[in-house]
């Protein structure tokens, strides 16, 4: 495969060559603790932590907890767990709240420099006076307050002497700037809300665009890596540090965010899916959240591999979901033990098999990796096969079981269908009556006759009942919600099918949560980390053996 583009690494390597930043590399990952991380955040995690690791640098985890109304310790804990699960460690753990006092003092410094003022405009008035891309903004009538008055008012804001929304602290830059982000942006707002770390000590909170560069500076970050939507914010980032003449000046670099087809990544839309009950929660295996992907059965290796393959560029693009699944298949194919599971069972009675006889068949755990050994699977008079492996009137190219037809059972015998019984009310086939060839043990006949079909199976006596959840993509549209389309109307009604009466090898009765298997001819599955119980296992289909969506496109 061609080496993916990563212009950030080229920049870092050039900086190291020239001795910039004292040949240091320091990055940070700054999530807001107001939701669960998704696959897009995984790209940023792999980038920030990856370059720090590869260039012997540091990467801090810093929570941007500047908006207590939407923040919760639940999100803090989930974010830390996601980063660790992906295989990374932070050099230090910080919160923007750690810097609230310093941020306040730097705001005071801006006021003293005549570069910040207290504004009484309401949020609506401020929006109207900010201007548009084609019209310059209008200066606030409070813009020319004296330094002394601004210091007094800002102190009263901190002391809680004004109601929420009554005043803001704004930077004094240029209301005629073609970059709207430089039109006297807000630095602080009054917001009475309990903070998960500082409690009720503060009633004013800094804006992210103000807290971000100062936090980077305090931590001596060298490469502040952001997604492209922050490119227009970089001039304000630089203005803050240049105006305050800070001891160091980190450099912000922007890269294209990760977009996946058949997926929504908007935090607002993901929250809507959860709040309105379209999914079971943030960790629903159909969600693109890291928690959801983990529960589905995605591995950290596969996600890291995917992030490496998509590269880091300046150009926005949409990656095919199939690439993410390909990375997962390649990872699981090498490590997942093979097992036999019958998802929609139909009973097979082998009439000429001895009533009380039970044989142990030797089955490889991985056909391409003998090191993984073999297992014993019991064979007896009554077994189960997939209902779709039998047809009453099979077409010529149906190489499975039908009346008078013979097939091979994996690692066992040839069987031939003699008769079958049906439910008279529904017409459903309930049971097959077959015979077996005792000379074909192991799957080959001494007389050299060939059969084209090989079926997986489980013994009635040596299998357990299991629940299997068949997950598929959450949306039918390649780009959900584009234009005037309601993304909820584009959901896939078959994104989840729950099968409760499956039969699996008895060795799967007490498997450990999050263990992966390949169910032969079915796909890759993992043990649900929450709902699976001893003797009543629950398996989630992680990914099919082949890309069925690509096949549908071809047709």
Coordinates of C-alpha atoms in Angstrom, one line a residue:
X1 CA 0.0 0.0 0.0
X2 CA 1.2 3.5 -0.8
X3 CA 2.5 5.4 2.2
X4 CA -0.3 7.8 3.4
X5 CA 0.4 11.6 3.4
X6 CA 1.1 13.2 6.8
X7 CA 2.3 16.7 6.4
X8 CA 2.4 17.3 10.1
X9 CA 5.2 14.8 10.4
X10 CA 7.1 16.5 7.6
X11 CA 6.8 19.8 9.6
X12 CA 8.0 18.2 12.8
X13 CA 10.9 16.6 11.1
X14 CA 12.0 19.9 9.5
X15 CA 11.6 21.6 12.9
X16 CA 13.9 19.0 14.5
X17 CA 16.5 19.4 11.7
X18 CA 16.6 23.2 12.2
X19 CA 16.6 23.0 16.0
X20 CA 13.3 24.8 16.4
X21 CA 11.7 24.7 19.8
X22 CA 15.0 23.4 21.2
X23 CA 14.4 20.1 19.3
X24 CA 11.4 19.5 21.5
X25 CA 8.0 18.0 20.4
X26 CA 5.1 18.6 22.7
X27 CA 1.5 18.1 21.7
X28 CA -1.8 17.9 23.5
X29 CA -5.3 16.4 23.0
X30 CA -7.9 18.9 24.2
X31 CA -11.4 17.3 24.2
X32 CA -14.5 18.9 25.6
X33 CA -16.0 16.7 28.4
X34 CA -19.5 17.2 27.0
X35 CA -20.0 13.9 25.1
X36 CA -18.4 10.7 24.0
X37 CA -15.5 10.5 21.6
X38 CA -16.1 9.2 18.1
X39 CA -13.9 7.8 15.2
X40 CA -13.1 11.3 14.2
X41 CA -11.5 12.0 17.6
X42 CA -9.6 8.7 17.2
X43 CA -7.8 10.3 14.2
X44 CA -6.7 13.3 16.4
X45 CA -5.7 11.0 19.2
X46 CA -3.6 8.8 17.0
X47 CA -2.0 11.9 15.5
X48 CA -1.2 13.8 18.7
X49 CA -0.1 10.9 20.8
X50 CA 1.5 9.2 17.8
X51 CA 3.9 12.0 16.9
X52 CA 4.8 12.5 20.5
X53 CA 5.7 8.9 20.8
X54 CA 7.6 8.6 17.5
X55 CA 9.6 11.7 18.1
X56 CA 10.4 11.1 21.8
X57 CA 8.2 14.0 22.8
X58 CA 5.3 14.5 25.2
X59 CA 1.5 14.6 24.7
X60 CA -0.8 16.0 27.4
X61 CA -4.4 15.2 27.9
X62 CA -6.1 18.5 28.6
X63 CA -9.9 18.7 29.2
X64 CA -11.4 21.9 27.8
X65 CA -13.9 22.3 30.6
X66 CA -14.8 25.9 30.0
X67 CA -18.6 25.4 29.6
X68 CA -19.9 23.7 32.8
X69 CA -23.5 23.7 31.5
X70 CA -22.8 20.8 29.2
X71 CA -20.0 19.0 31.0
X72 CA -20.0 15.9 33.2
X73 CA -17.5 13.7 35.0
X74 CA -19.1 10.8 33.1
X75 CA -17.6 12.2 29.9
X76 CA -14.2 12.8 31.5
X77 CA -14.0 9.1 32.6
X78 CA -15.2 7.8 29.2
X79 CA -12.6 9.9 27.4
X80 CA -9.7 8.7 29.5
X81 CA -10.9 5.1 29.1
X82 CA -11.1 5.5 25.3
X83 CA -7.6 6.9 25.0
X84 CA -6.1 4.1 27.2
X85 CA -8.1 1.5 25.2
X86 CA -6.7 2.8 21.9
X87 CA -3.2 2.1 23.4
X88 CA -2.0 5.6 24.4
X89 CA -0.7 7.2 27.6
X90 CA -0.7 10.9 28.3
X91 CA 2.4 12.6 29.7
X92 CA 0.4 14.8 32.0
X93 CA -3.3 15.3 32.7
X94 CA -4.6 18.8 32.9
X95 CA -7.9 20.7 32.8
X96 CA -8.6 24.2 31.6
X97 CA -10.0 24.7 35.0
X98 CA -6.5 24.3 36.4
X99 CA -5.7 27.6 34.7
X100 CA -8.8 29.6 35.6
X101 CA -7.0 32.0 37.9
X102 CA -4.1 32.5 35.5
X103 CA -6.6 33.0 32.6
X104 CA -8.4 35.7 34.7
X105 CA -5.1 37.5 35.4
X106 CA -4.1 37.4 31.7
X107 CA -7.5 39.0 30.9
X108 CA -6.8 41.7 33.5
X109 CA -3.4 42.3 31.7
X110 CA -5.3 42.7 28.4
X111 CA -7.6 45.3 30.0
X112 CA -4.5 47.2 31.4
X113 CA -3.0 47.1 27.9
X114 CA -6.2 48.7 26.5
X115 CA -6.8 45.5 24.5
X116 CA -10.0 44.3 26.3
X117 CA -13.2 45.9 27.5
X118 CA -16.5 45.0 29.3
X119 CA -19.4 45.1 26.9
X120 CA -23.1 45.4 27.9
X121 CA -24.6 44.2 24.6
X122 CA -26.9 41.2 24.7
X123 CA -26.0 38.1 22.7
X124 CA -28.5 39.0 20.1
X125 CA -27.2 42.6 19.8
X126 CA -23.7 41.4 19.6
X127 CA -24.5 39.0 16.7
X128 CA -26.2 41.8 14.8
X129 CA -23.3 44.2 15.2
X130 CA -20.7 41.7 14.4
X131 CA -21.4 42.0 10.6
X132 CA -21.2 39.4 7.9
X133 CA -18.6 38.2 5.4
X134 CA -19.6 41.1 3.1
X135 CA -20.3 43.8 5.7
X136 CA -18.0 45.1 8.4
X137 CA -19.1 45.0 12.0
X138 CA -20.1 48.0 14.1
X139 CA -18.2 49.0 17.2
X140 CA -19.9 48.5 20.6
X141 CA -20.9 51.7 22.3
X142 CA -19.0 50.4 25.3
X143 CA -15.8 49.8 23.4
X144 CA -14.1 53.0 24.6
X145 CA -14.6 52.6 28.4
X146 CA -11.6 53.6 30.4
X147 CA -9.1 51.0 31.6
X148 CA -10.1 51.8 35.2
X149 CA -13.8 51.3 34.5
X150 CA -13.2 48.0 32.7
X151 CA -11.1 46.7 35.5
X152 CA -13.8 47.6 38.0
X153 CA -16.6 46.1 35.9
X154 CA -14.6 42.9 35.2
X155 CA -13.9 42.5 39.0
X156 CA -17.6 42.9 39.6
X157 CA -18.4 40.3 37.0
X158 CA -16.1 37.8 38.8
X159 CA -17.7 38.8 42.1
X160 CA -21.2 37.8 40.8
X161 CA -22.7 41.3 40.9
X162 CA -24.3 41.0 37.4
X163 CA -26.9 38.5 36.1
X164 CA -26.0 35.9 33.5
X165 CA -25.7 37.4 30.0
X166 CA -25.6 41.0 31.3
X167 CA -22.0 41.6 30.3
X168 CA -19.1 40.0 28.5
X169 CA -15.4 40.8 28.3
X170 CA -14.3 41.3 24.7
X171 CA -11.0 41.7 23.0
X172 CA -10.4 45.0 21.3
X173 CA -9.1 44.2 17.9
X174 CA -10.7 45.3 14.6
X175 CA -14.5 45.4 13.9
X176 CA -13.6 45.9 10.2
X177 CA -11.4 42.9 9.9
X178 CA -12.2 40.6 7.0
X179 CA -11.7 37.7 9.5
X180 CA -14.9 37.7 11.6
X181 CA -13.0 36.0 14.4
X182 CA -11.0 39.2 14.9
X183 CA -14.1 41.4 15.3
X184 CA -13.7 42.0 19.0
X185 CA -14.3 38.3 20.0
X186 CA -15.7 37.4 23.4
X187 CA -13.1 36.4 26.1
X188 CA -15.4 35.8 29.1
X189 CA -19.1 35.4 29.7
X190 CA -21.2 35.3 32.9
X191 CA -22.6 31.8 33.5
X192 CA -23.8 30.6 36.8
X193 CA -23.3 26.8 36.6
X194 CA -21.8 24.2 38.9
X195 CA -18.5 23.1 37.6
X196 CA -17.4 19.5 38.0
X197 CA -14.0 20.6 39.4
X198 CA -14.3 24.1 40.7
X199 CA -17.8 23.8 42.1
X200 CA -19.4 27.2 42.5
X201 CA -16.2 29.3 42.9
X202 CA -16.6 30.9 39.4
X203 CA -19.5 32.5 37.8
X204 CA -17.5 33.8 34.8
X205 CA -16.0 31.3 32.3
X206 CA -13.4 31.9 29.5
X207 CA -14.2 31.1 25.9
X208 CA -12.3 28.2 24.3
X209 CA -10.6 30.5 21.7
X210 CA -9.2 32.5 24.6
X211 CA -8.3 29.7 26.9
X212 CA -6.7 27.5 24.2
X213 CA -3.6 29.5 23.3
X214 CA -2.8 30.4 26.9
X215 CA -3.2 26.8 28.0
X216 CA -0.9 25.7 25.2
X217 CA 1.6 28.4 26.2
X218 CA 1.5 27.4 29.9
X219 CA 2.2 23.8 29.0
X220 CA 4.9 24.8 26.5
X221 CA 3.2 23.0 23.6
X222 CA 5.3 23.2 20.4
X223 CA 2.8 21.9 17.8
X224 CA -0.9 22.7 18.6
X225 CA -2.8 20.4 16.2
X226 CA -6.4 21.3 15.3
X227 CA -8.9 20.4 12.6
X228 CA -9.5 22.8 9.7
X229 CA -12.5 24.6 11.2
X230 CA -10.0 26.3 13.5
X231 CA -7.9 27.7 10.6
X232 CA -9.7 31.0 10.7
X233 CA -9.2 31.2 14.4
X234 CA -5.5 31.0 14.2
X235 CA -5.0 34.8 13.8
X236 CA -6.8 35.3 17.2
X237 CA -4.7 32.5 18.7
X238 CA -1.6 34.4 17.6
X239 CA -3.0 37.8 18.6
X240 CA -3.5 36.6 22.2
X241 CA 0.0 35.4 22.6
X242 CA 1.7 38.3 20.8
X243 CA -0.3 40.9 22.7
X244 CA 0.5 39.4 26.0
X245 CA 4.1 38.9 25.0
X246 CA 4.1 35.4 26.6
X247 CA 7.4 33.6 27.3
X248 CA 6.7 31.1 24.5
X249 CA 4.5 31.1 21.4
X250 CA 3.2 27.7 20.3
X251 CA 2.3 27.3 16.6
X252 CA -1.1 26.0 15.6
X253 CA -1.4 23.7 12.6
X254 CA -4.7 22.6 11.0
X255 CA -5.5 19.3 9.3
X256 CA -8.6 17.9 7.7
X257 CA -11.1 16.2 10.0
X258 CA -12.1 12.6 9.4
X259 CA -15.4 12.1 7.6
X260 CA -16.9 8.6 7.0
X261 CA -19.7 7.8 4.6
X262 CA -22.9 6.2 5.8
X263 CA -22.2 7.9 9.2
X264 CA -23.0 11.1 11.1
X265 CA -20.3 12.6 13.2
X266 CA -22.1 15.7 14.4
X267 CA -22.2 15.7 18.2
X268 CA -25.7 17.3 17.9
X269 CA -27.0 14.5 15.7
X270 CA -25.4 11.8 17.8
X271 CA -27.0 13.3 20.9
X272 CA -30.3 13.4 19.1
X273 CA -30.0 9.7 18.2
X274 CA -29.4 8.9 21.9
X275 CA -31.9 11.2 23.4
X276 CA -34.8 10.2 21.1
X277 CA -34.1 6.5 21.6
X278 CA -33.1 5.7 18.0
X279 CA -30.1 3.8 19.5
X280 CA -29.7 2.2 22.9
X281 CA -27.0 4.7 24.1
X282 CA -23.7 6.2 23.3
X283 CA -22.1 2.7 23.3
X284 CA -24.7 1.3 20.9
X285 CA -22.6 -0.9 18.5
X286 CA -24.0 1.0 15.5
X287 CA -22.7 4.3 16.8
X288 CA -19.4 5.7 15.5
X289 CA -18.4 6.5 19.1
X290 CA -15.2 4.8 20.3
X291 CA -17.4 3.1 23.0
X292 CA -19.8 1.9 20.3
X293 CA -17.0 0.6 18.1
X294 CA -15.4 -1.2 21.0
X295 CA -18.7 -2.9 22.0
X296 CA -19.3 -3.8 18.3
X297 CA -15.9 -5.6 18.4
X298 CA -13.5 -3.2 16.7
X299 CA -10.0 -3.6 17.9
X300 CA -7.6 -0.8 18.9
X301 CA -5.1 -2.1 16.3
X302 CA -7.7 -1.9 13.5
X303 CA -8.6 1.7 14.4
X304 CA -5.0 2.8 14.6
X305 CA -4.3 1.1 11.3
X306 CA -7.3 2.9 9.7
X307 CA -6.1 6.3 11.0
X308 CA -2.7 5.6 9.6
X309 CA -4.1 4.6 6.2
X310 CA -6.3 7.7 5.8
X311 CA -3.3 10.0 6.4
X312 CA -3.2 13.6 7.5
X313 CA -3.8 16.3 4.8
X314 CA -5.2 19.8 4.4
X315 CA -7.9 18.6 2.0
X316 CA -11.4 17.7 3.2
X317 CA -12.6 14.3 2.0
X318 CA -15.0 11.5 2.9
X319 CA -13.5 8.1 3.6
X320 CA -15.4 4.9 2.6
X321 CA -16.7 3.0 5.6
X322 CA -15.5 -0.1 3.8
X323 CA -11.9 0.9 4.5
X324 CA -12.5 0.9 8.2
X325 CA -14.1 -2.6 7.9
X326 CA -11.2 -3.8 5.7
X327 CA -8.7 -2.8 8.5
X328 CA -10.8 -4.7 11.0
X329 CA -11.1 -7.9 8.8
X330 CA -7.3 -7.9 8.2
X331 CA -6.7 -7.6 12.0
X332 CA -9.2 -10.2 13.1
X333 CA -8.4 -12.7 10.3
X334 CA -5.0 -13.2 11.8
X335 CA -6.0 -13.6 15.5
X336 CA -9.7 -14.7 15.7
X337 CA -10.2 -18.4 16.5
X338 CA -12.6 -20.2 14.3
X339 CA -15.8 -21.6 15.8
X340 CA -19.0 -23.1 14.5
X341 CA -22.3 -21.3 15.2
X342 CA -25.7 -22.0 13.7
X343 CA -27.7 -18.7 13.8
X344 CA -31.0 -19.9 12.3
X345 CA -31.0 -23.6 13.3
X346 CA -32.8 -26.5 11.6
X347 CA -32.7 -29.9 13.2
X348 CA -31.1 -32.8 11.4
X349 CA -31.6 -36.4 12.5
X350 CA -29.1 -38.8 11.1
X351 CA -31.2 -42.0 10.9
X352 CA -28.4 -44.6 10.4
X353 CA -26.1 -43.1 13.1
X354 CA -26.0 -45.2 16.3
X355 CA -28.4 -43.8 18.9
X356 CA -26.0 -43.5 21.8
X357 CA -22.8 -42.9 19.9
X358 CA -20.8 -39.7 20.4
X359 CA -17.6 -39.0 18.4
X360 CA -15.0 -36.3 18.9
X361 CA -14.0 -34.6 15.7
X362 CA -10.8 -32.7 15.4
X363 CA -11.2 -29.2 14.0
X364 CA -8.5 -26.7 13.4
X365 CA -8.8 -23.4 15.4
X366 CA -7.3 -21.5 12.5
X367 CA -6.8 -23.1 9.0
X368 CA -3.9 -20.7 8.1
X369 CA -2.2 -20.8 11.5
X370 CA -1.4 -24.4 12.8
X371 CA 0.3 -22.8 15.8
X372 CA -3.2 -22.1 17.2
X373 CA -3.9 -25.8 17.4
X374 CA -7.0 -27.9 17.2
X375 CA -10.1 -28.5 19.2
X376 CA -12.5 -31.4 19.8
X377 CA -16.1 -31.1 18.6
X378 CA -18.7 -33.7 19.5
X379 CA -20.7 -35.3 16.8
X380 CA -23.9 -37.3 17.4
X381 CA -27.2 -38.5 15.9
X382 CA -28.9 -35.1 16.1
X383 CA -27.2 -32.0 14.9
X384 CA -28.2 -28.5 13.7
X385 CA -27.4 -26.7 10.4
X386 CA -28.4 -23.3 9.0
X387 CA -31.9 -23.3 7.7
X388 CA -30.7 -21.4 4.6
X389 CA -28.4 -24.4 3.8
X390 CA -31.5 -26.4 2.8
X391 CA -33.9 -25.9 0.0
X392 CA -36.9 -28.0 -1.0
X393 CA -36.5 -27.3 -4.7
X394 CA -32.9 -26.1 -5.1
X395 CA -31.8 -24.4 -8.3
X396 CA -28.8 -26.0 -10.2
X397 CA -26.1 -23.8 -8.7
X398 CA -27.3 -24.4 -5.1
X399 CA -24.5 -26.5 -3.7
X400 CA -26.0 -27.2 -0.3
X401 CA -28.6 -29.6 1.0
X402 CA -31.8 -30.6 -0.7
X403 CA -33.9 -33.8 -1.1
X404 CA -31.6 -36.5 -2.4
X405 CA -28.6 -34.3 -2.2
X406 CA -25.3 -35.0 -0.5
X407 CA -23.0 -32.5 1.3
X408 CA -19.9 -32.5 3.5
X409 CA -20.1 -31.5 7.2
X410 CA -17.0 -29.6 8.2
X411 CA -14.4 -32.0 9.6
X412 CA -17.1 -34.8 10.0
X413 CA -19.0 -36.9 7.4
X414 CA -20.9 -36.8 4.2
X415 CA -24.7 -36.7 4.8
X416 CA -27.5 -37.2 2.4
X417 CA -31.1 -35.8 2.8
X418 CA -33.8 -38.4 2.5
X419 CA -36.9 -36.6 3.8
X420 CA -38.1 -33.6 5.8
X421 CA -41.1 -32.4 7.8
X422 CA -42.9 -29.1 7.7
X423 CA -45.2 -27.1 9.9
X424 CA -48.6 -27.6 8.2
X425 CA -49.8 -24.1 9.2
X426 CA -46.7 -22.1 8.1
X427 CA -45.0 -24.3 5.6
X428 CA -41.7 -23.9 7.5
X429 CA -39.3 -26.8 7.3
X430 CA -38.8 -28.1 10.9
X431 CA -36.6 -31.2 10.6
X432 CA -34.5 -33.0 8.1
X433 CA -34.0 -36.8 8.0
X434 CA -30.6 -37.8 6.7
X435 CA -28.1 -40.6 6.4
X436 CA -24.4 -40.5 6.8
X437 CA -21.5 -42.4 5.1
X438 CA -19.4 -43.9 7.9
X439 CA -16.5 -44.2 5.5
X440 CA -16.3 -40.5 4.9
X441 CA -15.1 -39.5 8.4
X442 CA -12.9 -36.4 8.2
X443 CA -14.7 -35.1 5.1
X444 CA -13.5 -37.4 2.3
X445 CA -14.9 -40.6 0.9
X446 CA -12.6 -43.6 0.0
X447 CA -14.5 -44.2 -3.2
X448 CA -13.4 -40.7 -4.4
X449 CA -16.8 -39.3 -5.0
X450 CA -16.9 -35.5 -4.7
X451 CA -19.5 -33.2 -3.1
X452 CA -19.5 -29.4 -3.8
X453 CA -21.0 -28.2 -0.6
X454 CA -19.4 -28.0 2.9
X455 CA -21.6 -27.0 5.8
X456 CA -20.9 -26.0 9.3
X457 CA -22.9 -27.6 12.1
X458 CA -23.2 -28.2 15.8
X459 CA -24.3 -31.2 17.8
X460 CA -27.6 -30.9 19.8
X461 CA -26.0 -32.6 22.8
X462 CA -22.8 -30.5 22.7
X463 CA -24.0 -27.0 21.9
X464 CA -25.5 -24.1 23.9
X465 CA -28.2 -21.6 23.1
X466 CA -26.9 -18.1 22.4
X467 CA -28.2 -14.7 21.4
X468 CA -26.6 -13.2 18.4
X469 CA -27.0 -9.5 17.3
X470 CA -26.5 -8.8 13.7
X471 CA -25.4 -5.2 13.3
X472 CA -25.2 -3.3 10.0
X473 CA -24.7 0.3 9.0
X474 CA -27.0 2.7 10.7
X475 CA -27.8 4.7 7.6
X476 CA -28.9 3.8 4.1
X477 CA -27.8 7.1 2.6
X478 CA -24.1 7.5 1.8
X479 CA -24.1 11.1 3.1
X480 CA -26.9 11.3 5.7
X481 CA -28.6 14.6 6.3
X482 CA -27.1 16.5 3.3
X483 CA -29.2 19.2 1.8
X484 CA -32.7 19.4 3.1
X485 CA -32.8 15.6 3.9
X486 CA -33.8 14.6 7.5
X487 CA -31.0 12.2 8.5
X488 CA -33.4 10.3 10.8
X489 CA -35.5 9.3 7.7
X490 CA -32.4 7.8 6.2
X491 CA -31.8 5.3 8.9
X492 CA -31.4 1.7 8.0
X493 CA -34.4 -0.3 9.4
X494 CA -32.3 -3.5 9.3
X495 CA -29.3 -2.1 11.1
X496 CA -30.0 -4.5 14.0
X497 CA -31.4 -8.0 13.9
X498 CA -31.5 -10.0 17.2
X499 CA -31.5 -13.8 17.0
X500 CA -32.3 -15.4 20.3
X501 CA -32.3 -19.2 19.5
X502 CA -28.9 -19.7 18.0
X503 CA -26.8 -22.7 18.7
X504 CA -23.0 -22.5 19.2
X505 CA -20.2 -24.9 20.2
X506 CA -20.3 -25.7 23.9
X507 CA -16.8 -24.2 24.3
X508 CA -18.4 -20.8 23.8
X509 CA -20.7 -21.1 26.9
X510 CA -18.3 -19.3 29.3
X511 CA -16.2 -17.1 27.0
X512 CA -14.7 -13.9 28.3
X513 CA -16.2 -10.6 27.3
X514 CA -14.7 -8.8 24.3
X515 CA -13.2 -12.1 23.0
X516 CA -13.3 -12.3 19.2
X517 CA -14.2 -15.3 17.0
X518 CA -14.8 -16.0 13.4
X519 CA -18.0 -18.0 13.1
X520 CA -17.3 -20.1 10.1
X521 CA -19.1 -18.9 7.0
X522 CA -20.9 -16.2 9.0
X523 CA -18.4 -13.4 9.9
X524 CA -16.5 -12.0 12.9
X525 CA -18.2 -11.8 16.2
X526 CA -17.2 -10.7 19.7
X527 CA -18.7 -11.4 23.2
X528 CA -20.8 -8.5 24.4
X529 CA -19.0 -6.7 27.2
X530 CA -22.2 -6.0 29.2
X531 CA -25.0 -8.4 28.4
X532 CA -23.2 -11.8 27.9
X533 CA -23.7 -14.2 30.8
X534 CA -22.2 -17.7 31.6
X535 CA -24.2 -20.4 29.8
X536 CA -26.2 -17.6 28.0
X537 CA -23.6 -15.9 25.8
X538 CA -24.4 -12.9 23.7
X539 CA -22.4 -12.2 20.5
X540 CA -22.2 -9.1 18.4
X541 CA -21.5 -9.4 14.8
X542 CA -18.5 -7.1 14.3
X543 CA -18.1 -7.4 10.6
X544 CA -19.1 -9.7 7.8
X545 CA -16.6 -11.9 6.0
X546 CA -16.9 -9.8 2.9
X547 CA -18.0 -6.3 2.0
X548 CA -21.6 -6.9 1.2
X549 CA -22.2 -3.2 0.6
X550 CA -19.5 -3.1 -2.1
X551 CA -21.2 -6.2 -3.8
X552 CA -24.6 -4.4 -3.7
X553 CA -22.9 -1.3 -5.4
X554 CA -21.6 -3.6 -8.2
X555 CA -25.1 -5.0 -8.8

